[in-house]
Amino acid sequence: MSSPLLDHCPPTLPAAAYTDADWYAREVAAIWRREWVHVGRLSDLPLGTIRPVTVAGAGVILCRSGDGALSVFHNSCRHRGAEICAVEAPLGKLVTCPYHAWAYAARDGRLVSTAFATPTADFDRSEHGLVPVAHHVWAGSIFVSLAADPPVFAPDLGLGALDNWPMERLVTGHRLVKDLACNWKVFWENYNECLHCPGIHPELSDLVPIYREGIMSEAERPGGAVHGNRSTLKDGAETWSLDGRTCGPAFEGLTEAQRATAANFVTVYPTAFFVAHVDYARVVTITPTGPESMRLTAEWLFTPETMGQQGFDPAKVAAFATIVLEQDGAAAEMNQRGMRSPAYQHGRLMPQEFDLHHFHHWVMTRLEQPVAQTGQSGAQGDLS
Amino acid sequence: MSSPLLDHCPPTLPAAAYTDADWYAREVAAIWRREWVHVGRLSDLPLGTIRPVTVAGAGVILCRSGDGALSVFHNSCRHRGAEICAVEAPLGKLVTCPYHAWAYAARDGRLVSTAFATPTADFDRSEHGLVPVAHHVWAGSIFVSLAADPPVFAPDLGLGALDNWPMERLVTGHRLVKDLACNWKVFWENYNECLHCPGIHPELSDLVPIYREGIMSEAERPGGAVHGNRSTLKDGAETWSLDGRTCGPAFEGLTEAQRATAANFVTVYPTAFFVAHVDYARVVTITPTGPESMRLTAEWLFTPETMGQQGFDPAKVAAFATIVLEQDGAAAEMNQRGMRSPAYQHGRLMPQEFDLHHFHHWVMTRLEQPVAQTGQSGAQGDLS
Amino acid sequence: MSSPLLDHCPPTLPAAAYTDADWYAREVAAIWRREWVHVGRLSDLPLGTIRPVTVAGAGVILCRSGDGALSVFHNSCRHRGAEICAVEAPLGKLVTCPYHAWAYAARDGRLVSTAFATPTADFDRSEHGLVPVAHHVWAGSIFVSLAADPPVFAPDLGLGALDNWPMERLVTGHRLVKDLACNWKVFWENYNECLHCPGIHPELSDLVPIYREGIMSEAERPGGAVHGNRSTLKDGAETWSLDGRTCGPAFEGLTEAQRATAANFVTVYPTAFFVAHVDYARVVTITPTGPESMRLTAEWLFTPETMGQQGFDPAKVAAFATIVLEQDGAAAEMNQRGMRSPAYQHGRLMPQEFDLHHFHHWVMTRLEQPVAQTGQSGAQGDLS
């Protein structure tokens, strides 16, 4: 494996990328209403349930039928736009708007009834079903794309890394939700480098010795390295936890390298990253809520067997990564505050920030694409 | 009477009409700072009182002299713009600015004194009176228009419907003020159709049987109808109240049809609607406070004789319509939430939504007019 | 001295100057990020301290070394823009960014270390020091300019008036901080005329008799005047205080006129005014926080000897001017409210408002200048 280090120090994105309302609007259109966005774990959505979620400000309803089928629609009635579903509720065969009782088939969104309204012949019911939203389940997680022509689901960073983990079987044991006063990209940038580890993460740098040097793998050392695994736990430690002990039986079928690695990552830009350990996993979801704000959601995932152990406390397992995430959140907010300076125009990346450079390219490539309209097409008619 | 039903299903206003800041600014200029706006009941403004009110964000003062004369001005001093009146207060012959003591005649706004300031000859006092605001009292209610050339006061929906009620004599017995998270037009749209009645208003649909069918009158039935009154109370009920009983003597001089009708409406776009029953009336005022917010004010009006009855409780009378208004407010907010969906571009009106269609035309006709400036004319001079 | 009275009644600035977001942005760029802005008293910044302050929304750090040297920088790291300093802290020879431990020399901002990062040859450390901010100490107060080419520090109103006061020796005994709902210029306009004194400041008009006439000096009387001092205390009063008594020994070296004058002013647009009395002084700082909001900070300054008097209570001394400042703040907010009226386009100045007229010229002269960029120059590179 050759060195991943950058051979020069490129500029970062400009300051406006982190504070400007127009830039943010462009990202919402070109990235957040186009790419696949994580909206939760399938196992957390009970059979026969309808649930409203918000994707980059857009209301969406997840419909899971009694037999497990999943359908997803925009949360807006085709009559006069009312919100179809305000709170999670049981789901039957129909989705009924609470305003004028228009009813749609839960499976495909087809308009079944206009209740007391009696449309004239110019109204074509087949063109007035709920507007569908593309969805895809991967590793037990539900992803949706608001694009009319969604991209292929193909996260480009480490997609195969979790193949040896039974991700679909894992259930959520603990959840952390935290609002941060920073642009969503700042959190991803923090995720993408370990130069900050010695100063920001003393506990993590103790658990994973190479982090004390500000690097993520042997490969970052001058002259490159042989194996290049990203992170090996310190002697005697088995997983990410306060005492380094595992919380249940190790997953079967992991390679030796996977067992030795502190954390096996899969990055799904722009929405989430998965981290798998020898005994559990977690998924961290990043949701923008404005140019300078975001929501962080972390979910800790365990096998049903681990969850069923006498006296098992998932919050205790979550305590270690919670410390790390809180440190990352504070660092990201600190970064955001400084970016508001009129003296800040752009920064410079260091050779170790190769993943961050890749992320900047990922963002800019999408912003440079022409943006298609969301949802249904069709010109707005006049009132006559 | 021929059928009022639409013969096709026209589109609604576009989604931007309910969420866009620029669209809203256009409405403020072309509608709210031009049309007649309800600012309260004349009988609620005591003789010898000055009161500040806000009309579409513009500060206005109502001056009622000791002999009952009403004058209305913009709440801004001609010296350096200070607010003339911050809270309701007694009024004499002069209105005095609290900042530099400039004094204006309460009756006509004429500048009477500049106090310690000694203007030079180029300052023409006769051009520096308080800027007047057009006003008109109808049915005991005060309306103002911020336009320099106000339109004729001529609400086009049912203006004569209350002629048999002694509206000027009625006094306010109860008031409800409620802020709603919806565009002001959404509330009007809800007001203009009864398709939502069966699902949203169970109590009202019990009181007025035809509402159970989602229609407002016999005329909406296929094939039309003979008399076409909008709503008849159920057998045994006499008025809009929890038990269907009246709260005092019936108004004299009503026609048989007026007595039989559950509610006699007058609509004064964009600001208010009046509802008259056999024993009392009410006025509901709609005030926009932003693109996605409004204030609802309902006032229940009674004769002094009814108010003077032993043990009379106007809040008890108001309880029924309060239930209905709260249901309408919740429905309007639900409609607004769904309209924010990027998939919502516009809806489709049903044949029963003929009043709503008329309202859309009312709005668009005004938005298409060129907008004149508010208040005084005159170019801004330079500083020399 | 000839009469300062205006010979005509010019218009004020237009209403937009006090409410419009674009106008405000222009002022921030052309005035607040260019002119000298007061950021506090040097004696309030201990030796060996780093302190973050905000100047018109821009984060700035004040660094005072152990030997008293002052350096000022933008609060943004040159690596990826992190905030360098969030709270006041002890300062050594280096200023170290908490994110990735980049270290800069406190004295000149030179980049000393990039910690774990190993920049390639294309990264020139000498071009990545902290961005310096111009600073100037006058009368014991620290002023900074965010301009790359700051103007000469030369407040044009009464700069020499305090030469006989030992301003550098004075220490802060009391501080008032008050947020006001008005544009920053409204407060300055209030400061610049006394027509409001009889109505707004009864206590002050009692202490300084000429204020009862709405004027600031004999010179404003028709026909002019001989000496023209701005304000003489009433008989028996010695200074601005509740009882007219001084709080400590009078400053030595004042002229007879300075002792007789109630308040000796120096105006430093746009940021502060100094007021010197026979026994103490104060500085009032005006900070805009938005188009319609500002922060007022008043600091009362005494000699160490006065402060050291047995039982001395600076808050008691401050009580009088606090009453006056609260009255001015309420008047400014009242003025702002009235300026939002759509009927208000501009006002007219009275002959006595000559200082206010001068202030308007000061503002407009700066807004008409082309605005240079803040801080460092250099085009933004591409990402390659």
Tab-separated table of C-alpha atoms in Angstrom, chain A residues 5-15 186 189-190 193-200 212-214 328 331-332 334-353 356-357 360-361 364, chain C residues 33 55-60 74-86 97-102 114-124 127-128 131 146 373-384:
chain	number	residue	atom	x	y	z
A	5	LEU	CA	-0.346	11.455	2.184
A	6	LEU	CA	-1.025	14.464	-0.018
A	7	ASP	CA	2.040	15.669	-1.913
A	8	HIS	CA	1.064	19.316	-1.439
A	9	CYS	CA	-1.057	21.498	0.836
A	10	PRO	CA	-4.225	22.409	-1.075
A	11	PRO	CA	-6.612	25.144	0.027
A	12	THR	CA	-9.792	24.212	1.852
A	13	LEU	CA	-13.266	25.195	0.691
A	14	PRO	CA	-13.823	28.957	0.947
A	15	ALA	CA	-15.249	30.446	4.152
A	186	VAL	CA	-17.268	20.856	9.621
A	189	GLU	CA	-13.920	17.337	8.239
A	190	ASN	CA	-13.270	16.589	11.862
A	193	GLU	CA	-8.461	13.501	10.153
A	194	CYS	CA	-6.688	12.506	13.338
A	195	LEU	CA	-4.316	15.447	13.670
A	196	HIS	CA	-6.694	16.688	16.338
A	197	CYS	CA	-6.675	13.393	18.286
A	198	PRO	CA	-3.783	14.075	20.670
A	199	GLY	CA	-5.234	17.410	21.775
A	200	ILE	CA	-8.951	16.749	21.622
A	212	ARG	CA	-1.222	9.867	19.849
A	213	GLU	CA	0.896	10.684	16.830
A	214	GLY	CA	-1.973	12.447	15.057
A	328	ASP	CA	-15.705	16.182	18.306
A	331	ALA	CA	-14.203	21.005	18.333
A	332	ALA	CA	-16.525	21.441	15.358
A	334	MET	CA	-14.997	25.944	17.849
A	335	ASN	CA	-13.978	25.583	14.217
A	336	GLN	CA	-17.273	27.134	13.075
A	337	ARG	CA	-16.906	30.158	15.353
A	338	GLY	CA	-13.486	30.950	13.939
A	339	MET	CA	-14.661	30.560	10.349
A	340	ARG	CA	-16.992	33.538	10.836
A	341	SER	CA	-13.974	35.817	11.046
A	342	PRO	CA	-13.823	38.287	8.131
A	343	ALA	CA	-10.084	37.515	8.015
A	344	TYR	CA	-10.772	33.847	7.219
A	345	GLN	CA	-10.997	33.287	3.490
A	346	HIS	CA	-9.860	29.669	3.310
A	347	GLY	CA	-7.432	27.383	5.101
A	348	ARG	CA	-4.708	25.010	3.973
A	349	LEU	CA	-4.835	21.237	4.215
A	350	MET	CA	-1.914	19.289	5.587
A	351	PRO	CA	-0.620	16.112	3.833
A	352	GLN	CA	-2.289	13.984	6.531
A	353	GLU	CA	-5.670	15.436	5.585
A	356	LEU	CA	-10.664	15.577	4.075
A	357	HIS	CA	-9.390	16.589	0.643
A	360	HIS	CA	-14.046	18.426	-0.447
A	361	HIS	CA	-13.884	16.942	-3.919
A	364	MET	CA	-17.658	20.229	-5.092
C	33	ARG	CA	-14.814	47.295	9.888
C	55	VAL	CA	-15.787	44.018	16.763
C	56	ALA	CA	-18.842	44.452	14.523
C	57	GLY	CA	-19.308	40.688	14.469
C	58	ALA	CA	-15.624	39.942	13.880
C	59	GLY	CA	-13.728	37.901	16.468
C	60	VAL	CA	-10.518	39.565	17.613
C	74	HIS	CA	-8.077	38.085	14.143
C	75	ASN	CA	-9.395	35.145	16.185
C	76	SER	CA	-9.045	32.506	13.468
C	77	CYS	CA	-6.403	29.856	12.912
C	78	ARG	CA	-4.643	29.815	9.548
C	79	HIS	CA	-4.921	26.033	9.301
C	80	ARG	CA	-8.696	25.511	8.957
C	81	GLY	CA	-10.092	28.611	10.617
C	82	ALA	CA	-10.729	27.416	14.178
C	83	GLU	CA	-11.332	29.973	16.885
C	84	ILE	CA	-8.016	30.514	18.642
C	85	CYS	CA	-9.339	31.817	21.946
C	86	ALA	CA	-12.843	31.320	23.389
C	97	CYS	CA	-4.875	26.905	18.692
C	98	PRO	CA	-6.810	24.338	20.751
C	99	TYR	CA	-7.852	22.339	17.664
C	100	HIS	CA	-4.607	21.056	16.098
C	101	ALA	CA	-2.094	22.812	18.338
C	102	TRP	CA	-0.699	25.211	15.763
C	114	THR	CA	2.205	23.124	13.006
C	115	ALA	CA	2.410	20.406	15.691
C	116	PHE	CA	1.664	16.940	14.252
C	117	ALA	CA	1.071	18.277	10.756
C	118	THR	CA	4.016	18.146	8.341
C	119	PRO	CA	3.451	20.688	5.581
C	120	THR	CA	5.046	20.177	2.178
C	121	ALA	CA	7.418	22.666	0.600
C	122	ASP	CA	4.669	24.638	-1.106
C	123	PHE	CA	3.429	25.750	2.313
C	124	ASP	CA	5.213	28.956	3.324
C	127	GLU	CA	2.601	33.645	4.994
C	128	HIS	CA	0.508	31.870	7.613
C	131	VAL	CA	-3.701	38.089	10.754
C	146	LEU	CA	-10.116	46.027	11.075
C	373	GLN	CA	-11.461	44.192	1.787
C	374	THR	CA	-10.852	43.300	5.415
C	375	GLY	CA	-7.666	41.590	6.540
C	376	GLN	CA	-5.353	39.568	4.380
C	377	SER	CA	-5.365	39.798	0.644
C	378	GLY	CA	-4.839	36.911	-1.781
C	379	ALA	CA	-7.151	35.150	-4.172
C	380	GLN	CA	-8.804	31.933	-3.131
C	381	GLY	CA	-7.012	29.066	-4.775
C	382	ASP	CA	-8.747	26.136	-6.351
C	383	LEU	CA	-8.781	22.757	-4.639
C	384	SER	CA	-6.325	20.983	-6.907
